[in-house]
GROMACS .gro file of C-alpha atoms in nm:
model
   84
    1PHE     CA    1  -0.772  -1.443  -6.480
    2ALA     CA    2  -0.717  -1.075  -6.401
    3VAL     CA    3  -0.726  -1.143  -6.027
    4SER     CA    4  -0.421  -1.368  -6.053
    5TRP     CA    5  -0.239  -1.093  -6.242
    6ASN     CA    6  -0.351  -0.853  -5.969
    7SER     CA    7  -0.174  -1.067  -5.708
    8LEU     CA    8   0.136  -1.100  -5.922
    9ALA     CA    9   0.148  -0.725  -5.977
   10GLY     CA   10   0.111  -0.681  -5.601
   11GLY     CA   11   0.439  -0.864  -5.544
   12PHE     CA   12   0.617  -0.631  -5.783
   13GLY     CA   13   0.440  -0.335  -5.623
   14ALA     CA   14   0.569  -0.430  -5.278
   15VAL     CA   15   0.925  -0.454  -5.411
   16PHE     CA   16   0.885  -0.120  -5.589
   17GLY     CA   17   0.745   0.031  -5.269
   18GLY     CA   18   1.053  -0.086  -5.081
   19PHE     CA   19   1.272   0.073  -5.347
   20LEU     CA   20   1.081   0.401  -5.307
   21LEU     CA   21   1.111   0.386  -4.929
   22ASN     CA   22   1.488   0.349  -4.959
   23ARG     CA   23   1.508   0.649  -5.193
   24PHE     CA   24   1.319   0.889  -4.962
   25ALA     CA   25   1.436   1.031  -4.631
   26PRO     CA   26   1.240   0.907  -4.328
   27ALA     CA   27   1.072   1.248  -4.289
   28ASN     CA   28   0.935   1.236  -4.646
   29ARG     CA   29   0.820   0.873  -4.649
   30LYS     CA   30   0.471   0.972  -4.535
   31TRP     CA   31   0.402   1.103  -4.886
   32ILE     CA   32   0.442   0.760  -5.049
   33PRO     CA   33   0.120   0.607  -4.910
   34ALA     CA   34  -0.063   0.939  -4.942
   35VAL     CA   35   0.014   0.976  -5.313
   36THR     CA   36  -0.052   0.607  -5.372
   37MET     CA   37  -0.395   0.630  -5.209
   38ILE     CA   38  -0.483   0.933  -5.421
   39LEU     CA   39  -0.383   0.741  -5.734
   40LEU     CA   40  -0.587   0.443  -5.614
   41ALA     CA   41  -0.892   0.666  -5.566
   42VAL     CA   42  -0.856   0.793  -5.923
   43CYS     CA   43  -0.823   0.436  -6.054
   44TYR     CA   44  -1.128   0.321  -5.858
   45PHE     CA   45  -1.329   0.615  -5.989
   46PHE     CA   46  -1.245   0.534  -6.351
   47ALA     CA   47  -1.275   0.158  -6.302
   48PHE     CA   48  -1.654   0.180  -6.300
   49GLN     CA   49  -1.664   0.386  -6.619
   50LEU     CA   50  -1.446   0.174  -6.846
   51PRO     CA   51  -1.600   0.056  -7.172
   52THR     CA   52  -1.445  -0.290  -7.207
   53VAL     CA   53  -1.345  -0.581  -6.988
   54GLU     CA   54  -0.985  -0.561  -7.113
   55THR     CA   55  -0.938  -0.205  -6.990
   56ALA     CA   56  -1.100  -0.297  -6.658
   57ALA     CA   57  -0.852  -0.585  -6.625
   58ALA     CA   58  -0.562  -0.347  -6.694
   59VAL     CA   59  -0.687  -0.111  -6.425
   60LEU     CA   60  -0.730  -0.405  -6.187
   61ILE     CA   61  -0.368  -0.502  -6.243
   62ALA     CA   62  -0.257  -0.142  -6.183
   63VAL     CA   63  -0.464  -0.131  -5.864
   64GLY     CA   64  -0.298  -0.452  -5.745
   65PHE     CA   65   0.044  -0.297  -5.807
   66MET     CA   66  -0.038   0.027  -5.627
   67SER     CA   67  -0.228  -0.124  -5.334
   68ALA     CA   68   0.074  -0.335  -5.241
   69ILE     CA   69   0.284  -0.021  -5.193
   70VAL     CA   70   0.076   0.110  -4.901
   71PRO     CA   71   0.123  -0.161  -4.630
   72PRO     CA   72   0.506  -0.166  -4.636
   73ALA     CA   73   0.511   0.213  -4.634
   74LEU     CA   74   0.278   0.233  -4.333
   75TYR     CA   75   0.476  -0.038  -4.155
   76THR     CA   76   0.797   0.158  -4.214
   77ILE     CA   77   0.674   0.503  -4.114
   78GLY     CA   78   0.467   0.382  -3.816
   79PRO     CA   79   0.752   0.374  -3.563
   80ASP     CA   80   0.866   0.722  -3.672
   81ILE     CA   81   0.525   0.879  -3.602
   82ILE     CA   82   0.461   0.728  -3.259
   83PRO     CA   83   0.612   0.941  -2.980
   84ASN     CA   84   0.862   0.776  -2.749
   0.00000   0.00000   0.00000
């Protein structure tokens, strides 16, 4: 059940990531996946220490939201990093 919510949250996360990418200048977009990956590492660390299944499901949904932000951000900043 939580996995389906994870995928649904991922769709909203991708849209939110696009919104964030539009709000930041191209030079500062590299911080979006960096901060997201740090937050994901914190969530993964706490995911194995949660006391109940319900809290683990909530963290799984949050991870689905955040993990969908990274691919669009990397796809957007990739052409800016590669030299001509």
